[in-house]
Amino acid sequence: MGSKNNVNSYITLPCSKCGRLVENCGESAVKSTCSVCVMGMVGMPSEPVQKVSTGRPAGWHFMNEFVDKDGNVFHKGKEQKKLKGTLPPTKVKPVVRKKTKRRSKEEILLAREKEKRAALKKAVQKQKDFRL
Ligand SMILES: [Zn+2]
């Protein structure tokens, strides 16, 4: 009751890698690793090698004619060496994904609610008319 001892559940331990003091280790923690070392461990080595973009759109080799940014001409994916540099590079349009309109459950419920309210309004209006 009103004790300041809740700090005790956390202890400070030296990082097992670099010795940096790591605060707020759980009581049960025997070994701790500081955030810097964790970053180092998680960072570089396991990072996936990024695919080098060719600058060509997906499916470029299915196109009847595709000219890459270097002027290489391809007809259905086959390089036409003779045509190199004779055509302007094909402009690659960014792929715009169409949003599929799918109503969420919430939206459906809202629509239903709206309908109900409209029906209610009508009913109320009818009553009013009746009273008049
Ligand atoms: Zn460390």
Short mmCIF file of C-alpha atoms and ligand atoms in Angstrom, two decimals:
data_model
loop_
_atom_site.label_atom_id
_atom_site.label_comp_id
_atom_site.label_asym_id
_atom_site.label_seq_id
_atom_site.Cartn_x
_atom_site.Cartn_y
_atom_site.Cartn_z
CA MET A 1 0.00 0.00 0.00
CA GLY A 2 1.72 3.15 -1.15
CA SER A 3 5.04 1.38 -1.34
CA LYS A 4 7.66 2.58 -3.75
CA ASN A 5 8.96 -0.90 -4.18
CA ASN A 6 7.37 -1.65 -7.48
CA VAL A 7 10.70 -0.66 -9.01
CA ASN A 8 12.08 -3.86 -7.60
CA SER A 9 10.44 -5.96 -10.21
CA TYR A 10 12.87 -4.50 -12.70
CA ILE A 11 16.57 -4.81 -12.42
CA THR A 12 19.52 -3.40 -14.23
CA LEU A 13 21.84 -5.84 -15.94
CA PRO A 14 24.90 -5.30 -18.04
CA CYS A 15 24.49 -6.19 -21.69
CA SER A 16 25.93 -9.60 -22.30
CA LYS A 17 27.52 -8.37 -25.51
CA CYS A 18 28.92 -4.94 -24.79
CA GLY A 19 28.47 -4.44 -21.07
CA ARG A 20 26.18 -1.47 -21.46
CA LEU A 21 23.77 -1.33 -18.54
CA VAL A 22 20.29 -2.33 -19.53
CA GLU A 23 17.60 -1.01 -17.27
CA ASN A 24 14.17 -2.45 -16.73
CA CYS A 25 15.15 -6.03 -17.19
CA GLY A 26 12.54 -8.38 -15.93
CA GLU A 27 13.31 -9.88 -12.57
CA SER A 28 13.73 -13.26 -14.15
CA ALA A 29 16.14 -12.00 -16.74
CA VAL A 30 19.52 -13.56 -16.26
CA LYS A 31 21.15 -12.31 -19.39
CA SER A 32 20.29 -9.10 -21.13
CA THR A 33 21.19 -7.60 -24.43
CA CYS A 34 21.00 -3.88 -24.95
CA SER A 35 18.98 -2.39 -27.74
CA VAL A 36 22.11 -1.48 -29.67
CA CYS A 37 23.29 -5.07 -29.75
CA VAL A 38 19.81 -6.33 -30.53
CA MET A 39 19.70 -3.96 -33.47
CA GLY A 40 23.09 -5.19 -34.55
CA MET A 41 21.98 -8.78 -34.35
CA VAL A 42 18.70 -8.25 -36.10
CA GLY A 43 20.05 -5.78 -38.59
CA MET A 44 22.46 -6.35 -41.41
CA PRO A 45 23.08 -10.09 -41.70
CA SER A 46 19.49 -11.23 -41.83
CA GLU A 47 18.31 -8.43 -44.07
CA PRO A 48 17.00 -9.87 -47.31
CA VAL A 49 18.85 -8.92 -50.40
CA GLN A 50 16.76 -6.41 -52.23
CA LYS A 51 15.82 -7.34 -55.74
CA VAL A 52 17.47 -5.06 -58.19
CA SER A 53 14.75 -3.40 -60.16
CA THR A 54 15.12 -3.80 -63.85
CA GLY A 55 12.85 -0.86 -64.42
CA ARG A 56 10.70 -3.11 -66.53
CA PRO A 57 7.08 -3.61 -65.75
CA ALA A 58 5.74 -6.94 -64.73
CA GLY A 59 4.83 -8.91 -67.80
CA TRP A 60 7.05 -6.83 -70.08
CA HIS A 61 8.12 -9.96 -71.93
CA PHE A 62 4.53 -10.58 -72.94
CA MET A 63 4.26 -7.22 -74.57
CA ASN A 64 4.34 -7.14 -78.34
CA GLU A 65 6.93 -4.46 -78.12
CA PHE A 66 8.83 -3.23 -75.17
CA VAL A 67 11.70 -0.80 -75.16
CA ASP A 68 13.66 -0.52 -71.96
CA LYS A 69 15.29 2.62 -70.69
CA ASP A 70 18.54 1.75 -72.45
CA GLY A 71 16.82 1.51 -75.80
CA ASN A 72 16.84 -2.28 -75.97
CA VAL A 73 13.89 -3.38 -78.01
CA PHE A 74 12.03 -6.55 -77.18
CA HIS A 75 9.29 -8.19 -79.14
CA LYS A 76 7.38 -10.44 -76.82
CA GLY A 77 10.42 -10.64 -74.61
CA LYS A 78 12.84 -11.38 -77.42
CA GLU A 79 15.58 -8.87 -77.78
CA GLN A 80 15.68 -7.20 -81.17
CA LYS A 81 19.30 -6.14 -81.29
CA LYS A 82 18.97 -4.51 -84.67
CA LEU A 83 16.30 -2.19 -83.34
CA LYS A 84 18.27 -1.04 -80.33
CA GLY A 85 18.15 2.69 -79.90
CA THR A 86 15.67 3.21 -82.70
CA LEU A 87 12.63 3.51 -80.49
CA PRO A 88 11.76 5.61 -77.51
CA PRO A 89 11.66 3.72 -74.24
CA THR A 90 8.28 2.36 -73.37
CA LYS A 91 6.73 4.41 -70.67
CA VAL A 92 6.07 2.27 -67.70
CA LYS A 93 2.84 3.17 -66.10
CA PRO A 94 2.73 2.60 -62.42
CA VAL A 95 0.46 -0.26 -61.64
CA VAL A 96 -2.71 1.04 -60.15
CA ARG A 97 -4.57 -1.60 -58.33
CA LYS A 98 -8.26 -1.25 -58.59
CA LYS A 99 -9.89 -1.13 -55.29
CA THR A 100 -12.39 -3.86 -55.14
CA LYS A 101 -15.40 -2.43 -53.54
CA ARG A 102 -16.42 -4.82 -50.92
CA ARG A 103 -18.67 -3.77 -48.19
CA SER A 104 -17.49 -4.57 -44.76
CA LYS A 105 -19.84 -5.99 -42.21
CA GLU A 106 -19.92 -2.62 -40.54
CA GLU A 107 -20.91 -0.88 -43.72
CA ILE A 108 -23.67 -3.35 -44.33
CA LEU A 109 -24.95 -2.86 -40.81
CA LEU A 110 -24.79 0.90 -41.22
CA ALA A 111 -26.72 0.70 -44.45
CA ARG A 112 -29.32 -1.46 -42.78
CA GLU A 113 -29.55 0.97 -39.89
CA LYS A 114 -30.06 3.78 -42.34
CA GLU A 115 -32.83 1.89 -44.05
CA LYS A 116 -34.50 1.20 -40.75
CA ARG A 117 -34.32 4.82 -39.79
CA ALA A 118 -35.76 5.88 -43.10
CA ALA A 119 -38.61 3.45 -42.65
CA LEU A 120 -39.21 4.75 -39.17
CA LYS A 121 -39.24 8.30 -40.41
CA LYS A 122 -41.80 7.36 -43.00
CA ALA A 123 -43.94 5.70 -40.37
CA VAL A 124 -43.72 8.73 -38.13
CA GLN A 125 -44.61 10.94 -41.03
CA LYS A 126 -47.62 8.78 -41.72
CA GLN A 127 -48.80 9.13 -38.15
CA LYS A 128 -48.40 12.85 -38.34
CA ASP A 129 -50.39 12.90 -41.53
CA PHE A 130 -53.02 10.84 -39.84
CA ARG A 131 -53.27 13.27 -36.96
CA LEU A 132 -53.67 16.13 -39.33
ZN ZN B 1 25.06 -4.29 -25.94
#
